[in-house]
Short mmCIF file of C-alpha atoms in Angstrom, two decimals:
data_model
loop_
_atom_site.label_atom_id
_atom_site.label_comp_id
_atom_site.label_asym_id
_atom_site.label_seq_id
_atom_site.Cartn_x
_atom_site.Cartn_y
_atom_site.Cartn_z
CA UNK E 187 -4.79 26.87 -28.27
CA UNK E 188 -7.92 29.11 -28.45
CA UNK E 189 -10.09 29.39 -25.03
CA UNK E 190 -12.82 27.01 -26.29
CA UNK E 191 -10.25 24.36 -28.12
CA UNK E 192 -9.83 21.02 -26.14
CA UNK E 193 -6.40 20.41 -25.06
CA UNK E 194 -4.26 17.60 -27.03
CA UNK E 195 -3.66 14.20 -25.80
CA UNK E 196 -0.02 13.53 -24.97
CA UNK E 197 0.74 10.65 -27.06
CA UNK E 198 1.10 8.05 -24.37
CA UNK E 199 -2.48 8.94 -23.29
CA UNK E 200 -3.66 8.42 -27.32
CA UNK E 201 -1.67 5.39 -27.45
CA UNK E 202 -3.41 4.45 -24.25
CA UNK E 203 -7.10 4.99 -25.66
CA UNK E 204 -6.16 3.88 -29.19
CA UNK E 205 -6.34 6.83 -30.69
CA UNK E 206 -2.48 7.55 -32.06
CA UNK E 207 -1.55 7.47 -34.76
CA UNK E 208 -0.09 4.32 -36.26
CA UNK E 209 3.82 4.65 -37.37
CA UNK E 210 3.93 5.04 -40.62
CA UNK E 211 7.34 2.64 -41.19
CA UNK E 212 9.47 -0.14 -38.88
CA UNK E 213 8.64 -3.81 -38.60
CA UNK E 214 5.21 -4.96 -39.53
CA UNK E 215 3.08 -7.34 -37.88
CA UNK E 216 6.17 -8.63 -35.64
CA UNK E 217 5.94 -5.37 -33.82
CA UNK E 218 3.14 -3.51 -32.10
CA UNK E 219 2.53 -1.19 -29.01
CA UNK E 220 0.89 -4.55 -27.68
CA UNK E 221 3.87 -6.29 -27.89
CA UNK E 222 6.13 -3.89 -26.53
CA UNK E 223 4.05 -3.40 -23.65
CA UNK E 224 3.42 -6.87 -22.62
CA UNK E 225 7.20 -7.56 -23.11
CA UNK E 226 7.66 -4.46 -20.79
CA UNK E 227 5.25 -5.76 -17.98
CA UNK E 228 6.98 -9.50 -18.35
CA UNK E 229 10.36 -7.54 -17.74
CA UNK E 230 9.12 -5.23 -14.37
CA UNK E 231 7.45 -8.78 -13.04
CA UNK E 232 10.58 -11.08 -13.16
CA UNK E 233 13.31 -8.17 -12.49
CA UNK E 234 11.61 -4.82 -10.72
CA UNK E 235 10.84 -1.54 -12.98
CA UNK E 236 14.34 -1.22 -12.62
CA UNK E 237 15.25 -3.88 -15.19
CA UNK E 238 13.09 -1.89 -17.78
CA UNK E 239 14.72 0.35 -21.01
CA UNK E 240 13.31 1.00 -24.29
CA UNK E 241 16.65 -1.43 -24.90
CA UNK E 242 16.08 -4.15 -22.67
CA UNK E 243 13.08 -4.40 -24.03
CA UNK E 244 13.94 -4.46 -28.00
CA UNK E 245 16.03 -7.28 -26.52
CA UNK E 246 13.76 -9.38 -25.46
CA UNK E 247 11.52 -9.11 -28.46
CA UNK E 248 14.68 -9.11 -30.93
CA UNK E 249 14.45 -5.75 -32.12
CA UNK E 250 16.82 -2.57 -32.44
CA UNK E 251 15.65 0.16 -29.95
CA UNK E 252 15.15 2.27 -32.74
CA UNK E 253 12.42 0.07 -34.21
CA UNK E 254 10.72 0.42 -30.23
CA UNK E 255 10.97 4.54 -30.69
CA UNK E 256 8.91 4.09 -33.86
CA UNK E 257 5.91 2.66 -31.72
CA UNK E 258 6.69 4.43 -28.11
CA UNK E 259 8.21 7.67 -28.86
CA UNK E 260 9.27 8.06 -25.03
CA UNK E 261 10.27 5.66 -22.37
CA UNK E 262 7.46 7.75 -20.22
CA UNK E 263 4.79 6.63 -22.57
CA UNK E 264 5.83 3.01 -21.94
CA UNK E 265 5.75 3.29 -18.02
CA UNK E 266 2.40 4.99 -18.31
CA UNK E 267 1.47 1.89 -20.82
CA UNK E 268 2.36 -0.54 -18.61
CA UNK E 269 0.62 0.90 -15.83
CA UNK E 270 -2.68 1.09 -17.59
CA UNK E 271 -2.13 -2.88 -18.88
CA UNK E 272 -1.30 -3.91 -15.48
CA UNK E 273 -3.87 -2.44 -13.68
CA UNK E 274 -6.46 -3.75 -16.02
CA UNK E 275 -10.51 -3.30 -15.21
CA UNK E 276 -11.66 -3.71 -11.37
CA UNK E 277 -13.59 -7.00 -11.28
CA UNK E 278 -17.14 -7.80 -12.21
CA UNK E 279 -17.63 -9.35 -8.78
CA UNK E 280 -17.49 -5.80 -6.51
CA UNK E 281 -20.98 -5.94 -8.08
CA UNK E 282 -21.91 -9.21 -6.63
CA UNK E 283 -22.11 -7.16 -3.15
CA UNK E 284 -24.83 -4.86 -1.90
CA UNK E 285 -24.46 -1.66 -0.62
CA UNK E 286 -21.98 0.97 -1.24
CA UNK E 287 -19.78 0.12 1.48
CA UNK E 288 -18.99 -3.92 0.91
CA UNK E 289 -18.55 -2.99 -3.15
CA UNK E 290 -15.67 -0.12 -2.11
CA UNK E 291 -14.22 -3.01 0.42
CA UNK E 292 -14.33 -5.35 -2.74
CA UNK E 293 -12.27 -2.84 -4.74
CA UNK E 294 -10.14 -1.74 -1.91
CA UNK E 295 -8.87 -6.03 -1.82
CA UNK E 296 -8.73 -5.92 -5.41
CA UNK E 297 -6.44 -2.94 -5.85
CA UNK E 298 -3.73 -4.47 -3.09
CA UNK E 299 -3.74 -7.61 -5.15
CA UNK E 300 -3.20 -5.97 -7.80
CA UNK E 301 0.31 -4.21 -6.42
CA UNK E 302 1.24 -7.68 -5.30
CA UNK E 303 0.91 -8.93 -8.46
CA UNK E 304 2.74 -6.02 -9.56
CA UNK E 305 4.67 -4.32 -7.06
CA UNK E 306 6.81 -2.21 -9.56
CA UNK E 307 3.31 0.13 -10.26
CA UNK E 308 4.42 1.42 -6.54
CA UNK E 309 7.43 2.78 -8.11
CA UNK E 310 5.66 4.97 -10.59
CA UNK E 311 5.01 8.61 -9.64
CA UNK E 312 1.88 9.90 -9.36
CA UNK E 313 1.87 12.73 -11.69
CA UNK E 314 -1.87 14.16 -11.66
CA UNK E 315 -4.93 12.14 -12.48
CA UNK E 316 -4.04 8.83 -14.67
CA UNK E 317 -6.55 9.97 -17.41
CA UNK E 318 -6.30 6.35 -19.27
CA UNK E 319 -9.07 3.48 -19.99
CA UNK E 320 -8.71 0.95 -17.22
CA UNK E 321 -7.52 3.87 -14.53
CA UNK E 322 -10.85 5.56 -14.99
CA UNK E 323 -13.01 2.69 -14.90
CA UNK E 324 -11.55 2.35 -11.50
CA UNK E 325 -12.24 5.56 -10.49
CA UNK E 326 -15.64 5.21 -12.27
CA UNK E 327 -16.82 2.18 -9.83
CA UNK E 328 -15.98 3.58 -6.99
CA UNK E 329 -17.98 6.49 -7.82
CA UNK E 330 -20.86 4.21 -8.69
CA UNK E 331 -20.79 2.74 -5.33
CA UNK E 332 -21.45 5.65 -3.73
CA UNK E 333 -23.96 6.73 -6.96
CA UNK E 334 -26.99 6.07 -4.64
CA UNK E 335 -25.72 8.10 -0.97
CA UNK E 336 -26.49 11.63 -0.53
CA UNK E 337 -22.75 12.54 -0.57
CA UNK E 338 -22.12 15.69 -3.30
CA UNK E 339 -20.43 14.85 -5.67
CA UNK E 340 -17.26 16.12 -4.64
CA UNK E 341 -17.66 14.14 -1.47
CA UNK E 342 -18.02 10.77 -3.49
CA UNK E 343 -14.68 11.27 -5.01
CA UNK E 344 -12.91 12.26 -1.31
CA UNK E 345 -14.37 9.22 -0.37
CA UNK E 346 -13.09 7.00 -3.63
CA UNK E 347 -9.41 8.72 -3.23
CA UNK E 348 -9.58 8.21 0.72
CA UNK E 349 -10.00 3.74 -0.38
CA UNK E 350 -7.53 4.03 -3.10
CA UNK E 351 -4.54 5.94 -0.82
CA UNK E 352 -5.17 3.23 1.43
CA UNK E 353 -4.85 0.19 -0.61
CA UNK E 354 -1.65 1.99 -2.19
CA UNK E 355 0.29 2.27 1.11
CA UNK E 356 -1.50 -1.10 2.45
CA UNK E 357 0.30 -2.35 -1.35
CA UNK E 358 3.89 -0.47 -0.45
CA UNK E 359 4.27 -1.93 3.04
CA UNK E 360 3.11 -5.82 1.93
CA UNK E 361 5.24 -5.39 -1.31
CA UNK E 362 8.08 -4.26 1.15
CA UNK E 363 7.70 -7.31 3.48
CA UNK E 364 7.08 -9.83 0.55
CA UNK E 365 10.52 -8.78 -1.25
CA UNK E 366 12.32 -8.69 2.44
CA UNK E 367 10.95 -12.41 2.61
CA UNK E 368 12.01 -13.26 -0.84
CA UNK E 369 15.75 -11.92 -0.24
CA UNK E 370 16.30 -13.26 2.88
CA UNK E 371 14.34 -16.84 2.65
CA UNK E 372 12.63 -15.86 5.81
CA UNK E 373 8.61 -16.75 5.85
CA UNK E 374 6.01 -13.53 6.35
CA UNK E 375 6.28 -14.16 10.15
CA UNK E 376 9.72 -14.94 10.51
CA UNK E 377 10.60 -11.23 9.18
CA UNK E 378 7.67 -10.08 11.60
CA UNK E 379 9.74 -11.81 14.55
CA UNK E 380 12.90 -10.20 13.25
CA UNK E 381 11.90 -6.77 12.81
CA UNK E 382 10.62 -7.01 16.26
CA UNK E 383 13.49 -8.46 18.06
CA UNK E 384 15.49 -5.38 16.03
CA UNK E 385 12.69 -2.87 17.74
CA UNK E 386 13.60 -4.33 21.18
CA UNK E 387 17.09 -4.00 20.75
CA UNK E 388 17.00 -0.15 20.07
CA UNK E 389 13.57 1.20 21.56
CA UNK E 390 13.53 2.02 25.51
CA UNK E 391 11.27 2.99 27.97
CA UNK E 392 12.70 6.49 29.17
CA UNK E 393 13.04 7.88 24.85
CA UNK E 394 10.02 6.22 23.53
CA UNK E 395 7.68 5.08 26.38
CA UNK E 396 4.50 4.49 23.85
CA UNK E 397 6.48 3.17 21.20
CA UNK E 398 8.12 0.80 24.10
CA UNK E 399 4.35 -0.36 25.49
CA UNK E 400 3.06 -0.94 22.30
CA UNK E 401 6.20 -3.50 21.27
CA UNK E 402 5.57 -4.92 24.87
CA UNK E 403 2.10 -5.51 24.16
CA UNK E 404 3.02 -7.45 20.87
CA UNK E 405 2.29 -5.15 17.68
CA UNK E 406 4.97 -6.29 15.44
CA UNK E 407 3.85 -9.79 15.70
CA UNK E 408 0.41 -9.65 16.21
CA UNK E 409 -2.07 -11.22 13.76
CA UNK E 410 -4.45 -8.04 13.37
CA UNK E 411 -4.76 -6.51 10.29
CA UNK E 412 -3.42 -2.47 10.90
CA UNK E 413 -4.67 -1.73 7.47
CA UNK E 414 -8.00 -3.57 7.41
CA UNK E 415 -9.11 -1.97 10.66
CA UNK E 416 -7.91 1.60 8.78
CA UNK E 417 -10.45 1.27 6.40
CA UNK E 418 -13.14 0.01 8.17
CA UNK E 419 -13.10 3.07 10.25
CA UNK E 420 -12.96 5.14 7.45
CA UNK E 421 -16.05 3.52 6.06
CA UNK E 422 -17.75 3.98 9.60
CA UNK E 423 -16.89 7.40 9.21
CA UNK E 424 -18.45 7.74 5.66
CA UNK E 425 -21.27 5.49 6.99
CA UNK E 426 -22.08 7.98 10.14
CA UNK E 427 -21.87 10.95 7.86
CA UNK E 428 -24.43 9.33 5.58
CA UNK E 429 -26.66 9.02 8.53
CA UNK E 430 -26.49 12.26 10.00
CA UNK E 431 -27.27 13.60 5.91
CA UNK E 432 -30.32 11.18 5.81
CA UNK E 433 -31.21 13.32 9.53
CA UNK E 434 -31.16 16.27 7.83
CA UNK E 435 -27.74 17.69 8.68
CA UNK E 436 -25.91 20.09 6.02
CA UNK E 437 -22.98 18.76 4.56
CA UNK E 438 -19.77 19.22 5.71
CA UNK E 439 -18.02 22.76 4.90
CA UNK E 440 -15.84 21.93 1.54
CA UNK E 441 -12.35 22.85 1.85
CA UNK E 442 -9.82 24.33 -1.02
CA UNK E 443 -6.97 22.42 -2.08
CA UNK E 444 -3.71 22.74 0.20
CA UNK E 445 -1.58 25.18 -2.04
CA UNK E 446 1.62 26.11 -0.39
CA UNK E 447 4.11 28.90 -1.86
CA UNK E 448 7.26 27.29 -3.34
CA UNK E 449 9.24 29.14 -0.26
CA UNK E 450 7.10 27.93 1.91
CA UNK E 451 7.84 24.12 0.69
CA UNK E 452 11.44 24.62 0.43
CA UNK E 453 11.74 26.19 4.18
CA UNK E 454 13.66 28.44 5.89
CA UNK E 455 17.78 27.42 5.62
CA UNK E 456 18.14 28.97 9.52
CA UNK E 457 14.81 26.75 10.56
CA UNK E 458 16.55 23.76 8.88
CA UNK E 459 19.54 24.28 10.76
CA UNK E 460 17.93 24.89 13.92
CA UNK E 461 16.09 21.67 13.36
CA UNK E 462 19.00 19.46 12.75
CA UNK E 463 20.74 20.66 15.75
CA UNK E 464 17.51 20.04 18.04
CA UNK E 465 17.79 16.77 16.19
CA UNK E 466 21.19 16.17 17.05
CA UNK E 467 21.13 17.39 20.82
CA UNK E 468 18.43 14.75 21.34
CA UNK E 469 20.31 12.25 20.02
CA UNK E 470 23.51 13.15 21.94
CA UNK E 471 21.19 13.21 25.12
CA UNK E 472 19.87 9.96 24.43
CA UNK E 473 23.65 8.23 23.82
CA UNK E 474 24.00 10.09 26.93
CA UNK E 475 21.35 8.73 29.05
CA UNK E 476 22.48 4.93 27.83
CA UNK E 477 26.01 5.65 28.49
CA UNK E 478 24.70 6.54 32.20
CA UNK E 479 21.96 3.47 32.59
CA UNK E 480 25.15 0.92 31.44
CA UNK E 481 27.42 2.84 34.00
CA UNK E 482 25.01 2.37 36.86
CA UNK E 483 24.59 -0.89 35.82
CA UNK E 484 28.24 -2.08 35.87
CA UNK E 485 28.82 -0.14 39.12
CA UNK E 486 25.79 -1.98 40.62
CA UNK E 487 27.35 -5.12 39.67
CA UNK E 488 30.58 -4.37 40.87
CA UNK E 489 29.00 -3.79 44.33
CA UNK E 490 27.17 -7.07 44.37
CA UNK E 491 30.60 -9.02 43.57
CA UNK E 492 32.11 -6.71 46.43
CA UNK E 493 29.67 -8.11 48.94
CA UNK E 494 29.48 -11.30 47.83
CA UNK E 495 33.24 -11.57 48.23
CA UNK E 496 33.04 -9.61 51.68
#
């Protein structure tokens, strides 16, 4: 590839913006890439992404894998096909609201009820910028929101990948409680009350004091949305920011990506170790400290049964 020559599309990207090119033998008409891929999404929504293969798939539509390989050279390609398809377009109605900051809360709902419509997408990695058709219009109307602030441009898209990272983990952690409901029978709440009661078993005062006020005070089953309020304060952030620009203030000092050395991800073996042992101590210590709190409390019993019987 010469300096000024565009890169090529992979093929699950081309497939993805309809411009592949069309097998040139297999089943006609009974097969397409549409096919496969709704088949595929039907699959990941009754059974998890676990249930899907380029086989289980030529199963359900009656087909050889080998005829699926002539349309989706890669099982890759499909997961990044079924991605785009399930994902879809945002909604028309973010642009019902005015303002920049009740259209991104419009797409942040819409993208949560989108993972629990489809909470096998969480499964997917992320593996760099999903440079497909309904992905980027996304992307494009969030950046649209913001088209009339005075954020840079680079600040717009902080902004748009700040909303989207928090509808993703607000997605995991309802997806998470939604399937705990749905394999143990227990309602929303009831798996609320049981986490909770599992929290009081294990957390104490003396090892986790904050952790041990905040269950007291009733976190685990209070009503309040945790992920709701985080994004409101991000927009108040963005919204104060916007403010202080319309004042007159520079804009904030731009920062360079986080790039770490590969040695520096991997770690130091002797810091690992030394880790795991700190890790260990404080568990001993904590065993420890329980073993002692029982102790004290059996001996104070035994001394209130002594005077009793004196």
């Amino acid at each position: 590839m010469t300096e000024n020559e565009a890169p090529e599309l992979p093929r699950g990207i081309a497939l993805a913006w309809g411009v592949a090119a069309n097998p040139q033998r297999g089943p006609k008409r009974e097969m397409s890439v549409e096919r496969i891929v709704d088949a595929a999404v039907d699959l990941a929504d009754a059974e998890g992404i676990g249930a899907v293969s380029m086989a289980a798939v030529a199963a359900k539509l009656g087909f050889t894998p080998m005829s699926l390989y002539r349309y989706v050279s890669a099982k890759d390609d499909l997961l990044l096909l079924m991605q785009e398809q399930a994902t879809g377009l945002p909604p028309e109605s973010h642009l019902d609201h005015d303002g920049w900051r009740d259209r991104l809360r419009a797409l942040f709902e819409a993208q949560v009820l989108l993972y629990l419509r489809h909470p096998w997408m969480l499964s997917l990695p992320i593996n760099g910028s999903p440079i497909t058709p309904n992905s980027s219009a996304w992307l494009d109307a969030s950046l649209a929101a913001l088209g009339q602030t005075p954020l840079t441009a680079e600040e717009r898209l902080a902004v748009a990948l700040a909303v989207t990272g928090d509808a993703r983990w607000c997605g995991i952690v309802q997806a998470g409680y939604t399937e705990q409901a749905r394999g143990t029978g227990f309602s929303a709440d009831e798996v609320a009350e049981r986490e909770a009661a599992l929290y009081d078993r294990v957390i104490d005062a003396e090892g986790f004091p904050a952790l041990r006020r905040a269950i007291d005070e009733g976190i685990f089953t209070s009503a309040a949305d945790p992920f709701r309020f985080g994004v409101e304060r991000l927009l108040d952030g963005v919204a104060a920011y916007i403010v202080d620009l319309d004042r007159g203030e520079p804009h904030g000092e731009a920062q360079d990506w986080i790039h770490l050395d590969p040695a520096e991800l991997a770690g130091d073996r002797r810091l690992k170790e030394a880790q795991k042992a700190v890790r260990e101590a404080e568990k001993a210590l904590r065993a420890a400290r329980k073993t002692e709190r029982q102790a004290l409390r059996e001996a104070g019993e035994r001394l209130a049964k002594a005077k009793k019987v004196g």
